[in-house]
Every structure is written in structure tokens, then in C-alpha cells.
Amino acid sequence: MLGLMQQRPLLISSLLEHAELNHGETEIVSCPVEGGEHRYTYADCAKRTRKLAKTLKRLGVETGDRVGTLAWNTWRHFELFYAIPGIGAVCHTINPRLFDDQITYIANHAEDRFLFVDLTFVELVERLIGRMPSVEAVIILTDAAHMPKTSLPNVLCYEDLLAAEDDDFAWPQFDENTASSLCYTSGTTGDPKGVLYAHRSTVIHTYAASLPDVHAFSAWDVILPVAPMFHANSWGIPYCAAAVGAKLVLPGRDVSGTTIHALMLKEGVTHSAAVPTIWLDFLNQVENSDKGTGKLNRVCVGGTAPPRSMIERFHKLGIQVRQGWGMTEMSPMGTFATLKRDMLDWPEDEKLDVLVKQGRGAFGVQMRIVDDAGTLLPRDGKTFGNLQVRGPWVTSGYFKRDDSPIDADGWFNTGDVATIDPRGFMQITDRAKDVIKSGGEWISSIELENAAMGFPGVAEAAVIGAHHPKWDERPLLVVVPKGAPPDKRALIDYLSGHVAKWWLPDDVVFVEELPHTATGKVQKTALRERFRDYKLPTI
Ligand code: ADP
């Protein structure tokens, strides 16, 4: 027997409709790339988004068409996040930090018909447009007064287009499984792969990401997403904010610690989300200022593991750290690390032991670890294996690719190696390709890096496997020092208090900087290449 409840489709447009009706007065504040500030409300935004929907229709955008964006976190990008999927097209966010070849590959693979670009990226598009035959016109996200002189053939001004429309538009209703947005993984190996989100997956992800043990969003919040909208939809925040009616502060282009700090104080920000590199800069800024952190009460850290010392520094400021783990393929939310009730009274050190883990799966994400043969491994917090996930906001395949990333039972292999403890906390020990295989045993590069980051004088650390004739690989610690390089022996002695003896790096090398990917992660492939012939002193 079937239930008798309504089958209303879960559509992205309904999030903004909800915000307009129930939180119409709530502000969205942005830092435009043109300078100054831009403020308006959800009511204004909803109106303009309907005008934008009409603009898209007038341009000839049809259901299923891909419309590319190259833009920072601003109100105009926010409008595109709703208008493009709202009419049944696909909002394809392109990461402008990728290499030219990757950007053209992605735009061509997606067959983007239009590109909406911030002023900052006009030059980039001028350089590449000749290699993007599917693009019919480029719309510059600015007003007439700021339109640049450009060699682009078909160029339009965003504000002029909107000004020509009225907002008499009703959002169409369609199948909730319709594709809504597209985001390519950065493809550290092989070509980038397109993750194609749906309305249904996005709305369910929005509910789950707003839960108390995840972001805990509410209408009381002022959210500042530093995580870019071009990387996994700014971790879903643009959708969650509308769902709960939170004030949004969109930082635009400048995300330095100083700017973010000032913006937080000015706008009364309560929650913010960013990768560890940004938070490091922010903490340095805050600790050298006497201005405090205003209303900020929690931060989300994700993308890579935050060092323990970072969580401690936030705690000293009275700010909760919510570490999130996820990936583009997961919309992106997988787990969040928050304490359970009985842990609230634990000593600080034991709390930190929990909070450095990547956390518990939000309801909707199933997780398990298996060995290379696919055998299920125990959730004992010690055994580590390949982490697999499944759920309604996990990918089932890549855009225009036949090879399936999931097995017959729907499990998606994350490429991460992890433990899961009996209370549900997952801890990443490595990316499968970064784990160090020493004499048949696995050493976690992440754990070593985190430990090294706690040593004074270490600004950034990365551990890779260096060739060893007896053990296959042994850990090599690569450090960017804070000022003068610290003493190697003292550093290794310090590490011996944190990891098993056989995990200790065979050597430490100091470098001026580490190579990073477009999403701010240490590029281990480049580092391994650089130290391919490195001769460990233990050989
Ligand atoms: P990209 O490859 O473009 O950077 P993703 O953001 O999808 O794309 O990367 C996902 C990967 O990032 C995860 O599989 C995991 O290895 C790593 N990651 C994300 N969050 C964390 C975290 N909190 N701790 C450790 N690793 C993380």
C-alpha cells in the first residue's frame, strides 16, 4: 500500500521562494569586485532572480543546457545559483584557479552555451574563448558603468540584461531528479570529471547540512562562506542560508585574514566556512589584534584536515570548530566532527582527540571501510581501509562518462583511507594514493603532518613516501619553516611523542614553499616528483 502524501518535487527554486516569503527582510551583503559594498534582501534577490530567469529564457537557454560561471562569492553569482537551475538548466561553476587547459577542457566537455564572468576573469576568457566553440555569448557580471573594453566577440552586460526584464515569472515545476548544477573535480590524475547534481539531491543535502550536528544553521545566523561557490557549491551554504533565512555575507574576491576579520566584525558574522589555509591567516590576524572576534561562535573547517593546534587556537578564542569532511562527489557533505553529550565534560585534550577526527556521518550518508578485496573491516577505530559511501546526495556516475564509480550495491569509493570508531567517528588516515607503504604496513601521512604542524617553527608540513630499498617507502617530512629552519633532531624527537616509532620520518627537508592544487591542497604528486631521486640518510 502506498502512502497518501503529496508528491511535490524538491526544487531549488522553492528554497528562494521560501526565503522571499518568510525572510524577505533578511540581508545578503556582498563585496563587489568593482569595490564598495552591496546590500539587499532576500525579497530583492528573489525579484532579480526572476528577472534573470527571463533573461536566460530570452537568450535561448533551454532545459538541460549548461551555463558556465566564472565568479567569486557575490550576490550576482547567488542569483545565478537559483535562476539557472530554476528554469531547468544546469549551473556549471568553473574553478578559475585551474590551468587554462583544464578550464577549456571543462567548458568544452560541458558544452557550455553561455559564460557569466566576473570582471576579474575577462582577461582569462579573452585568452581562452577561441578554444571554446560552444560558447555563444559572454555575460559580464557588472553594470554599464564598469563594462570593460574587450576583444570578446559576443559580450553582454549583466545589469543591462536584467534591467530590460520585469519580474513577472513563475518558477516552472518539473521532475526533482532534473540536473541542477555541474562541478568538475580538479582531476589531480587524468582529466577533470563532472559531478552532476540534481534538484532532489541538492534539497536533501540542504536539509541535512543545516542539522544541529552539522552546520547548525538557523534564522539567527549571519553566515560568511569563504569556501568558493565554484568549489562544490560553497559547501552547499548558498542553499542552506535561504532554507533557514540566515543573513549572508559574501566576501567577493579578497579573502585575506584581515578582510575576513573586518567583515565579520562589521556584519556580526556568527558562522563561517573555509579551508585551513584561510583560517591560519585569519588566526594570525585575530591574535595580533585587540578587536576580538565579535559574534563569531563557530567555524567550519574542511577540504583538508585542520591541525590540532588550529582547533586549540580557536577554542582559546571561545569559538567552536566544526571540521567537515566531504568531496565534490558528495555535494559535498559527508561527516562533521561535533562532540557527543557525554564528551562535553571531558578534559580539553580528550575533546581535541575527538575533534581532530573527521567526524560522524550525517543522517543520509552511509559509510563503511573495506580492504582491497572488498571485505568489510571492523569499526574499531584502529583498522584502516578504503572508505566507501552511499546516499541520496552521493554521485552515481560522472557526466558523459560510461565507467561507473559505484559498485553493484551502490557504494562509491572515496579514494580516502580511514578508520571508523565504535561511536561512529571516521578519521581519514590518508588519500589512498598518498599513504606511505613501509614494509607492507601503512603509515598515515596526514597524521605525521598534523603532528609536525604542532612544532613551533613549522609553518606548513607535508609527508611523502621516499624510495627505500628495504622498506619500499619511508616517510620524508617536507617543511616550510617559520623563519629560520628549526633543528631537525628536535623536530623528530617532538614527533616521537605523537606517533609510533616506526612511523618517524627518515629525514626532514626544508623548502621555501609547497606546491598547492587549485583548491589549496598540497600537491603530493608534484612533491613526489620533486623528491623522486631523494636519497634518504637511512639507506
Ligand atoms: P578536489 O580534489 O577538487 O580538491 P574535493 O574537495 O572533492 O576536490 O576533495 C575531496 C577530498 O578532500 C576528500 O576525498 C579528502 O581526501 C579531502 N578532504 C576533504 N575534507 C577533509 C578533511 N576534513 N580532512 C581530511 N581530508 C579532507
Coordinates of C-alpha atoms and ligand atoms in Angstrom, one line a residue:
M1 CA 0.0 0.0 0.0
L2 CA 1.4 3.4 -0.9
G3 CA 1.2 6.4 1.5
L4 CA -1.1 9.2 0.7
M5 CA 1.2 12.2 1.0
Q6 CA 1.8 14.8 -1.7
Q7 CA 4.4 14.3 -4.3
R8 CA 5.7 17.9 -4.5
P9 CA 9.0 17.9 -6.3
L10 CA 12.0 19.1 -4.3
L11 CA 13.2 22.0 -6.4
I12 CA 15.9 24.6 -5.8
S13 CA 13.6 27.5 -6.7
S14 CA 11.4 26.6 -3.8
L15 CA 14.2 27.5 -1.4
L16 CA 14.4 31.1 -2.6
E17 CA 10.6 31.3 -2.7
H18 CA 10.6 30.3 0.9
A19 CA 13.2 32.9 1.8
E20 CA 11.3 35.6 0.0
L21 CA 8.0 34.9 1.8
N22 CA 9.4 34.2 5.3
H23 CA 12.7 36.1 5.4
G24 CA 12.1 38.8 2.8
E25 CA 13.7 41.4 5.1
T26 CA 16.9 39.5 5.8
E27 CA 20.0 40.8 4.1
I28 CA 22.5 39.5 1.7
V29 CA 25.7 41.6 1.9
S30 CA 28.4 41.3 -0.8
C31 CA 31.8 42.8 -1.5
P32 CA 31.6 43.6 -5.3
V33 CA 34.7 43.2 -7.4
E34 CA 34.1 46.8 -8.5
G35 CA 34.7 47.9 -4.9
G36 CA 32.4 49.3 -2.2
E37 CA 29.7 47.1 -0.8
H38 CA 26.3 45.8 -2.0
R39 CA 23.4 45.2 0.3
Y40 CA 19.9 43.9 -0.5
T41 CA 17.4 41.5 0.9
Y42 CA 16.1 38.1 0.0
A43 CA 13.0 39.9 -1.3
D44 CA 15.1 42.0 -3.6
C45 CA 17.1 39.0 -4.6
A46 CA 14.1 36.8 -5.4
K47 CA 12.8 39.6 -7.6
R48 CA 16.0 40.0 -9.5
T49 CA 16.4 36.2 -9.8
R50 CA 13.0 36.1 -11.6
K51 CA 14.2 38.8 -14.0
L52 CA 17.4 36.8 -14.5
A53 CA 15.3 33.7 -15.3
K54 CA 13.5 35.7 -18.0
T55 CA 16.9 36.9 -19.3
L56 CA 18.1 33.4 -19.6
K57 CA 14.9 32.4 -21.5
R58 CA 15.4 35.4 -23.8
L59 CA 18.9 34.3 -24.5
G60 CA 17.5 31.0 -25.5
V61 CA 18.6 28.8 -22.6
E62 CA 16.7 25.6 -22.7
T63 CA 16.1 22.8 -20.2
G64 CA 19.3 20.8 -19.7
D65 CA 21.6 23.5 -21.3
R66 CA 24.8 24.1 -19.4
V67 CA 25.5 27.7 -18.4
G68 CA 29.0 28.4 -17.1
T69 CA 30.0 30.8 -14.3
L70 CA 33.5 32.1 -13.5
A71 CA 32.7 34.2 -10.5
W72 CA 33.5 34.9 -6.8
N73 CA 31.1 34.7 -4.0
T74 CA 28.8 37.6 -4.6
W75 CA 25.1 38.4 -4.9
R76 CA 25.1 38.1 -8.7
H77 CA 26.6 34.6 -8.5
F78 CA 24.0 33.8 -5.9
E79 CA 21.3 34.9 -8.3
L80 CA 22.8 32.6 -11.0
F81 CA 22.8 29.7 -8.4
Y82 CA 19.0 30.0 -8.4
A83 CA 17.9 31.2 -11.8
I84 CA 19.8 28.7 -13.9
P85 CA 18.6 25.6 -12.2
G86 CA 15.2 27.3 -11.6
I87 CA 14.4 27.2 -15.3
G88 CA 15.7 23.6 -15.6
A89 CA 19.1 24.4 -17.0
V90 CA 22.5 23.4 -15.4
C91 CA 24.6 25.9 -13.4
H92 CA 28.2 24.9 -14.3
T93 CA 30.5 26.6 -11.8
I94 CA 34.1 26.7 -13.2
N95 CA 37.0 27.0 -10.9
P96 CA 39.1 30.0 -12.3
R97 CA 42.2 28.8 -10.4
L98 CA 42.5 25.8 -12.7
F99 CA 45.1 25.8 -15.5
D100 CA 44.0 27.2 -18.9
D101 CA 44.0 23.7 -20.4
Q102 CA 41.7 22.4 -17.7
I103 CA 39.3 25.3 -18.0
T104 CA 38.9 24.9 -21.7
Y105 CA 38.6 21.1 -21.3
I106 CA 35.9 21.6 -18.8
A107 CA 33.9 24.2 -20.7
N108 CA 34.1 22.1 -23.9
H109 CA 33.3 18.9 -22.1
A110 CA 30.3 20.6 -20.5
E111 CA 29.4 22.3 -23.8
D112 CA 28.6 25.5 -22.0
R113 CA 26.4 27.7 -24.2
F114 CA 26.9 30.9 -22.1
L115 CA 29.5 32.1 -19.7
F116 CA 28.7 34.5 -16.8
V117 CA 32.0 36.1 -15.7
D118 CA 33.2 38.5 -13.1
L119 CA 35.3 41.5 -14.3
T120 CA 38.3 39.8 -12.8
F121 CA 38.1 36.9 -15.3
V122 CA 37.5 38.9 -18.5
E123 CA 41.2 38.6 -19.5
L124 CA 41.1 34.9 -18.8
V125 CA 38.1 34.4 -21.1
E126 CA 39.6 36.6 -23.8
R127 CA 42.6 34.3 -23.8
L128 CA 40.5 31.1 -24.0
I129 CA 37.4 32.0 -25.9
G130 CA 38.9 30.9 -29.2
R131 CA 39.2 27.4 -27.8
M132 CA 35.6 27.2 -26.5
P133 CA 33.4 26.8 -29.6
S134 CA 30.2 26.0 -27.8
V135 CA 30.1 29.4 -26.0
E136 CA 27.7 31.7 -27.8
A137 CA 28.0 34.8 -25.6
V138 CA 29.8 36.0 -22.5
I139 CA 27.8 38.0 -20.0
I140 CA 29.9 40.2 -17.7
L141 CA 28.7 40.4 -14.2
T142 CA 28.7 44.2 -13.8
D143 CA 26.8 47.3 -14.8
A144 CA 27.2 49.6 -17.8
A145 CA 29.5 52.0 -16.0
H146 CA 32.0 49.2 -15.3
M147 CA 31.9 47.4 -18.6
P148 CA 35.4 46.9 -19.8
K149 CA 36.8 47.4 -23.3
T150 CA 37.2 43.8 -24.5
S151 CA 38.1 41.9 -27.6
L152 CA 35.4 39.3 -26.8
P153 CA 33.1 38.9 -29.8
N154 CA 29.6 38.4 -28.2
V155 CA 29.7 40.2 -24.9
L156 CA 26.7 41.4 -22.8
C157 CA 26.3 43.4 -19.7
Y158 CA 24.5 41.6 -16.8
E159 CA 22.8 44.6 -15.3
D160 CA 21.6 45.8 -18.7
L161 CA 20.0 42.5 -19.4
L162 CA 18.3 42.4 -16.0
A163 CA 17.1 46.0 -16.4
A164 CA 15.3 45.0 -19.6
E165 CA 13.1 42.5 -17.9
D166 CA 10.3 42.6 -15.4
D167 CA 9.9 40.0 -12.6
D168 CA 6.6 38.6 -13.7
F169 CA 7.7 35.0 -13.8
A170 CA 6.5 31.8 -12.1
W171 CA 9.1 29.1 -11.5
P172 CA 8.3 26.0 -13.5
Q173 CA 7.6 22.7 -11.8
F174 CA 9.4 19.6 -13.1
D175 CA 10.9 16.3 -12.1
E176 CA 13.0 16.7 -9.0
N177 CA 15.7 14.4 -10.5
T178 CA 16.4 17.0 -13.2
A179 CA 20.1 18.1 -13.3
S180 CA 20.7 21.4 -11.5
S181 CA 24.4 22.1 -11.4
L182 CA 27.7 20.7 -12.5
C183 CA 31.1 20.9 -10.8
Y184 CA 34.3 19.2 -12.1
T185 CA 36.7 17.6 -9.7
S186 CA 40.2 19.2 -10.1
G187 CA 41.5 15.9 -11.5
T188 CA 44.9 15.5 -9.9
T189 CA 45.1 12.4 -12.0
G190 CA 43.6 12.3 -15.5
D191 CA 41.0 14.7 -16.9
P192 CA 38.6 16.5 -14.6
K193 CA 35.4 14.6 -14.0
G194 CA 32.0 16.3 -14.0
V195 CA 29.7 15.8 -10.9
L196 CA 26.2 16.5 -12.0
Y197 CA 23.9 17.4 -9.1
A198 CA 20.1 17.2 -9.2
H199 CA 17.4 19.3 -7.6
R200 CA 16.4 16.5 -5.3
S201 CA 20.0 15.7 -4.2
T202 CA 20.6 19.4 -3.5
V203 CA 17.5 20.0 -1.5
I204 CA 18.0 16.9 0.6
H205 CA 21.6 17.9 1.1
T206 CA 20.4 21.3 2.2
Y207 CA 18.2 19.8 5.0
A208 CA 21.0 17.6 6.2
A209 CA 23.7 20.2 6.1
S210 CA 21.7 22.5 8.2
L211 CA 21.2 20.0 11.0
P212 CA 22.4 20.8 14.6
D213 CA 25.3 18.4 14.5
V214 CA 26.4 19.6 11.1
H215 CA 26.4 23.4 10.4
A216 CA 23.5 24.1 12.9
F217 CA 22.1 26.9 10.7
S218 CA 19.2 29.0 11.8
A219 CA 17.5 32.3 11.1
W220 CA 19.7 33.7 14.0
D221 CA 22.8 33.2 11.9
V222 CA 24.9 35.5 9.9
I223 CA 26.9 33.2 7.6
L224 CA 30.1 34.1 5.8
P225 CA 31.0 31.4 3.3
V226 CA 34.7 31.8 2.3
A227 CA 34.6 28.4 0.6
P228 CA 34.1 29.5 -3.0
M229 CA 30.9 29.0 -4.9
F230 CA 32.9 27.5 -7.7
H231 CA 34.1 24.7 -5.5
A232 CA 31.4 22.2 -4.6
N233 CA 28.8 25.0 -4.4
S234 CA 30.4 26.7 -1.4
W235 CA 29.7 23.5 0.5
G236 CA 26.0 24.0 0.0
I237 CA 25.8 27.2 2.0
P238 CA 24.0 29.4 -0.6
Y239 CA 21.1 26.9 -0.4
C240 CA 21.1 26.3 3.3
A241 CA 21.1 30.1 4.0
A242 CA 17.9 30.6 2.0
A243 CA 16.3 27.5 3.6
V244 CA 16.8 28.8 7.2
G245 CA 16.6 32.5 6.4
A246 CA 20.1 33.3 7.6
K247 CA 21.8 36.6 6.7
L248 CA 24.5 36.0 4.2
V249 CA 27.8 37.8 3.8
L250 CA 29.5 37.1 0.5
P251 CA 33.2 38.2 0.6
G252 CA 33.9 38.5 -3.1
R253 CA 37.4 38.3 -4.2
D254 CA 39.5 39.3 -1.2
V255 CA 39.6 36.6 1.4
S256 CA 42.7 37.6 3.3
G257 CA 42.6 37.2 7.1
T258 CA 42.4 40.9 7.5
T259 CA 39.5 41.4 5.2
I260 CA 37.5 38.5 6.6
H261 CA 38.1 39.6 10.1
A262 CA 36.9 43.2 9.4
L263 CA 33.9 41.9 7.6
M264 CA 33.0 39.6 10.4
L265 CA 33.1 42.4 13.0
K266 CA 31.1 44.8 10.8
E267 CA 28.3 42.4 9.8
G268 CA 28.0 40.4 13.1
V269 CA 29.0 37.1 11.5
T270 CA 28.2 34.0 13.6
H271 CA 29.4 31.2 11.3
S272 CA 32.0 31.0 8.6
A273 CA 33.4 28.2 6.5
A274 CA 36.8 27.9 4.9
V275 CA 39.8 25.7 4.3
P276 CA 42.6 25.6 6.9
T277 CA 45.0 27.9 4.9
I278 CA 42.4 30.7 5.2
W279 CA 41.9 30.0 8.9
L280 CA 45.6 30.1 9.6
D281 CA 45.8 33.6 8.1
F282 CA 42.7 34.6 10.0
L283 CA 44.0 33.3 13.3
N284 CA 47.3 35.2 12.9
Q285 CA 45.4 38.3 12.1
V286 CA 43.0 38.0 15.1
E287 CA 45.7 37.0 17.6
N288 CA 47.6 40.2 16.7
S289 CA 44.6 42.4 17.0
D290 CA 42.7 43.7 20.1
K291 CA 39.4 43.7 18.3
G292 CA 38.2 40.2 19.2
T293 CA 36.0 38.1 17.1
G294 CA 32.6 39.7 17.6
K295 CA 29.7 37.4 17.4
L296 CA 31.5 34.6 15.7
N297 CA 30.7 31.4 17.6
R298 CA 31.6 28.5 15.3
V299 CA 33.7 27.9 12.2
C300 CA 33.6 25.1 9.7
V301 CA 36.9 23.8 8.5
G302 CA 37.2 21.4 5.7
G303 CA 38.9 20.4 2.4
T304 CA 41.9 19.1 4.3
A305 CA 42.4 18.2 7.9
P306 CA 43.0 21.2 10.3
P307 CA 46.0 20.7 12.5
R308 CA 45.1 20.1 16.2
S309 CA 46.9 23.4 17.1
M310 CA 44.4 25.3 14.9
I311 CA 41.4 23.8 16.8
E312 CA 43.1 24.7 20.1
R313 CA 43.7 28.3 19.0
F314 CA 40.0 28.7 18.0
H315 CA 38.9 27.2 21.4
K316 CA 41.1 29.8 23.2
L317 CA 39.1 32.5 21.4
G318 CA 35.9 30.8 22.5
I319 CA 35.0 29.6 19.0
Q320 CA 33.7 26.1 18.3
V321 CA 35.4 24.3 15.4
R322 CA 33.3 22.1 13.2
Q323 CA 35.5 20.1 11.0
G324 CA 33.7 18.8 7.9
W325 CA 34.9 16.1 5.6
G326 CA 33.4 15.7 2.1
M327 CA 34.1 15.8 -1.6
T328 CA 32.7 17.2 -4.8
E329 CA 31.1 13.8 -5.5
M330 CA 29.2 14.2 -2.2
S331 CA 27.6 17.6 -2.8
P332 CA 30.0 17.8 -0.7
M333 CA 29.0 17.0 2.8
G334 CA 30.0 13.7 4.4
T335 CA 30.9 13.9 8.0
F336 CA 31.1 16.5 10.7
A337 CA 33.0 16.4 14.0
T338 CA 31.0 17.5 16.9
L339 CA 31.1 16.2 20.5
K340 CA 28.5 13.9 21.9
R341 CA 26.7 14.8 25.1
D342 CA 28.9 12.8 27.4
M343 CA 32.1 14.3 25.9
L344 CA 31.2 17.8 26.9
D345 CA 32.7 17.4 30.3
W346 CA 35.9 15.7 29.1
P347 CA 39.3 17.4 29.6
E348 CA 40.3 19.7 26.7
D349 CA 42.9 17.2 25.5
E350 CA 40.4 14.4 25.1
K351 CA 37.9 16.6 23.4
L352 CA 40.7 17.5 20.9
D353 CA 41.3 13.8 20.3
V354 CA 37.7 13.6 19.1
L355 CA 37.6 16.9 17.2
V356 CA 40.7 16.1 15.1
K357 CA 38.8 13.2 13.6
Q358 CA 36.7 14.0 10.5
G359 CA 33.5 13.1 12.4
R360 CA 30.3 11.3 12.2
G361 CA 28.2 10.8 9.1
A362 CA 25.2 13.0 8.9
F363 CA 21.9 11.1 8.6
G364 CA 21.7 10.2 4.9
V365 CA 25.3 9.3 4.4
Q366 CA 26.2 5.6 4.9
M367 CA 29.8 4.8 5.4
R368 CA 32.0 1.7 5.6
I369 CA 35.6 0.7 5.3
V370 CA 36.8 -2.3 3.2
D371 CA 40.1 -3.9 2.3
D372 CA 41.5 -4.0 -1.2
A373 CA 39.5 -7.3 -1.8
G374 CA 36.3 -5.5 -0.7
T375 CA 35.9 -7.3 2.6
L376 CA 34.2 -5.3 5.3
L377 CA 36.5 -4.1 8.0
P378 CA 35.6 -3.5 11.7
R379 CA 34.5 -0.2 13.1
D380 CA 37.1 -0.4 15.9
G381 CA 38.9 3.0 15.4
K382 CA 42.1 1.2 14.6
T383 CA 41.8 -0.8 11.5
F384 CA 42.1 1.3 8.4
G385 CA 40.7 0.7 4.9
N386 CA 39.2 2.1 1.8
L387 CA 36.3 4.4 2.7
Q388 CA 33.1 3.9 0.8
V389 CA 29.9 5.9 1.0
R390 CA 26.4 5.9 -0.4
G391 CA 23.4 8.1 -0.1
P392 CA 20.9 10.4 -1.9
W393 CA 23.5 13.2 -2.4
V394 CA 26.4 11.0 -3.5
T395 CA 27.2 10.7 -7.2
S396 CA 26.2 7.7 -9.1
G397 CA 28.3 8.5 -12.2
Y398 CA 30.2 11.2 -13.9
F399 CA 28.9 13.5 -16.6
K400 CA 29.2 12.0 -20.1
R401 CA 31.3 9.0 -18.9
D402 CA 30.4 5.4 -19.2
D403 CA 32.6 3.9 -16.4
S404 CA 30.7 3.7 -13.2
P405 CA 32.3 4.9 -10.0
I406 CA 29.9 2.8 -7.9
D407 CA 29.7 -0.9 -7.2
A408 CA 26.7 -3.2 -7.7
D409 CA 25.4 -2.2 -4.2
G410 CA 25.8 1.5 -4.8
W411 CA 29.0 2.1 -2.8
F412 CA 31.2 4.9 -4.0
N413 CA 34.9 4.5 -3.4
T414 CA 36.1 7.8 -2.0
G415 CA 39.8 7.2 -2.6
D416 CA 40.3 8.0 1.1
V417 CA 41.8 5.6 3.6
A418 CA 40.1 5.8 7.0
T419 CA 39.2 4.3 10.4
I420 CA 35.7 4.4 11.9
D421 CA 35.4 4.0 15.7
P422 CA 32.6 2.2 17.5
R423 CA 30.9 5.6 18.2
G424 CA 30.7 6.4 14.6
F425 CA 33.6 8.9 14.3
M426 CA 35.5 8.5 11.0
Q427 CA 39.2 9.5 10.7
I428 CA 41.0 9.9 7.4
T429 CA 44.4 8.5 7.6
D430 CA 45.3 9.3 4.0
R431 CA 44.3 9.6 0.4
A432 CA 44.7 6.1 -0.9
K433 CA 47.4 7.4 -3.3
D434 CA 49.3 9.3 -0.6
V435 CA 49.5 6.6 2.1
I436 CA 53.1 5.5 2.7
K437 CA 53.7 1.8 2.3
S438 CA 56.6 0.8 4.5
G439 CA 57.4 -2.9 4.6
G440 CA 53.8 -3.9 3.8
E441 CA 52.4 -1.6 6.6
W442 CA 50.6 1.6 6.1
I443 CA 51.8 4.9 7.5
S444 CA 49.4 7.9 7.6
S445 CA 51.0 11.0 6.0
I446 CA 48.2 13.1 7.4
E447 CA 48.8 12.1 11.0
L448 CA 52.5 12.9 10.7
E449 CA 51.8 16.2 9.0
N450 CA 49.3 17.2 11.8
A451 CA 51.8 16.3 14.5
A452 CA 54.6 18.3 12.7
M453 CA 52.3 21.3 12.5
G454 CA 52.2 21.4 16.3
F455 CA 56.0 22.0 16.5
P456 CA 57.0 25.7 16.9
G457 CA 58.9 26.9 13.8
V458 CA 56.8 24.8 11.4
A459 CA 54.6 26.9 9.1
E460 CA 53.5 24.1 6.8
A461 CA 54.3 20.4 6.5
A462 CA 53.8 17.6 4.1
V463 CA 54.9 14.0 4.3
I464 CA 55.6 11.8 1.2
G465 CA 56.9 8.3 0.8
A466 CA 60.5 8.3 -0.4
H467 CA 62.0 5.3 -2.1
H468 CA 63.8 2.8 0.3
P469 CA 65.4 -0.4 -1.0
K470 CA 64.4 -2.4 2.1
W471 CA 61.1 -1.0 3.1
D472 CA 59.8 0.2 -0.4
E473 CA 58.9 3.6 1.1
R474 CA 59.9 5.5 4.1
P475 CA 58.4 8.9 5.2
L476 CA 60.1 12.1 4.2
L477 CA 59.0 15.2 6.0
V478 CA 59.0 18.4 3.9
V479 CA 58.7 21.5 6.0
V480 CA 58.2 25.2 5.2
P481 CA 59.8 26.8 8.3
K482 CA 58.5 29.8 10.1
G483 CA 61.6 32.0 9.9
A484 CA 64.9 30.1 10.5
P485 CA 64.7 26.3 10.0
P486 CA 64.2 24.5 13.3
D487 CA 66.6 21.8 14.5
K488 CA 65.8 18.5 12.7
R489 CA 66.6 16.3 15.7
A490 CA 64.4 18.3 18.0
L491 CA 61.6 18.1 15.5
I492 CA 61.9 14.3 15.2
D493 CA 62.1 14.0 19.0
Y494 CA 58.9 16.0 19.2
L495 CA 57.2 13.7 16.7
S496 CA 58.2 10.6 18.7
G497 CA 55.8 11.8 21.4
H498 CA 52.9 11.8 19.0
V499 CA 53.3 8.8 16.6
A500 CA 54.6 5.2 16.7
K501 CA 58.4 5.0 16.5
W502 CA 58.4 3.2 13.1
W503 CA 56.3 6.0 11.6
L504 CA 59.0 8.6 12.3
P505 CA 60.3 10.3 9.2
D506 CA 63.7 9.1 8.0
D507 CA 64.6 12.7 7.1
V508 CA 63.4 16.3 7.2
V509 CA 63.9 18.7 4.4
F510 CA 63.2 22.4 4.4
V511 CA 61.7 24.2 1.4
E512 CA 60.5 27.8 0.8
E513 CA 57.0 26.7 -0.2
L514 CA 54.9 23.7 -1.0
P515 CA 53.1 23.2 -4.3
H516 CA 49.3 23.6 -4.0
T517 CA 46.4 22.5 -6.1
A518 CA 43.8 24.9 -7.4
T519 CA 41.7 24.0 -4.3
G520 CA 44.5 24.8 -1.9
K521 CA 45.6 21.3 -1.1
V522 CA 49.2 20.2 -1.0
Q523 CA 50.0 18.7 -4.4
K524 CA 51.6 15.5 -3.3
T525 CA 52.2 14.3 -6.9
A526 CA 54.4 17.3 -7.6
L527 CA 56.2 16.9 -4.4
R528 CA 56.8 13.2 -5.0
E529 CA 58.1 14.1 -8.5
R530 CA 60.5 16.7 -7.0
F531 CA 61.9 14.2 -4.5
R532 CA 61.8 11.2 -6.7
D533 CA 65.5 10.6 -6.6
Y534 CA 65.9 11.8 -3.0
K535 CA 68.4 9.6 -1.1
L536 CA 67.3 9.1 2.4
P537 CA 70.2 9.1 5.0
T538 CA 68.9 5.7 6.3
I539 CA 69.8 4.0 3.0
Ligands
ADP1 P1 39.4 18.5 -5.1 O1 40.0 17.2 -5.5 O2 38.9 19.3 -6.2 O3 40.1 19.2 -4.1 P2 37.3 17.7 -3.3 O4 37.1 18.9 -2.5 O5 36.2 16.9 -3.7 O6 38.0 18.1 -4.5 O7 38.3 16.8 -2.5 C1 37.8 15.8 -1.6 C2 38.9 15.2 -0.8 O8 39.5 16.2 0.1 C3 38.5 14.1 0.1 O9 38.3 12.9 -0.6 C4 39.5 14.1 1.2 O10 40.7 13.4 0.8 C5 39.9 15.6 1.3 N1 39.2 16.2 2.5 C6 38.1 16.9 2.5 N2 37.9 17.3 3.7 C7 38.8 16.8 4.5 C8 39.0 16.8 5.9 N3 38.3 17.5 6.8 N4 40.1 16.1 6.4 C9 40.9 15.5 5.6 N5 40.7 15.4 4.3 C10 39.7 16.1 3.7

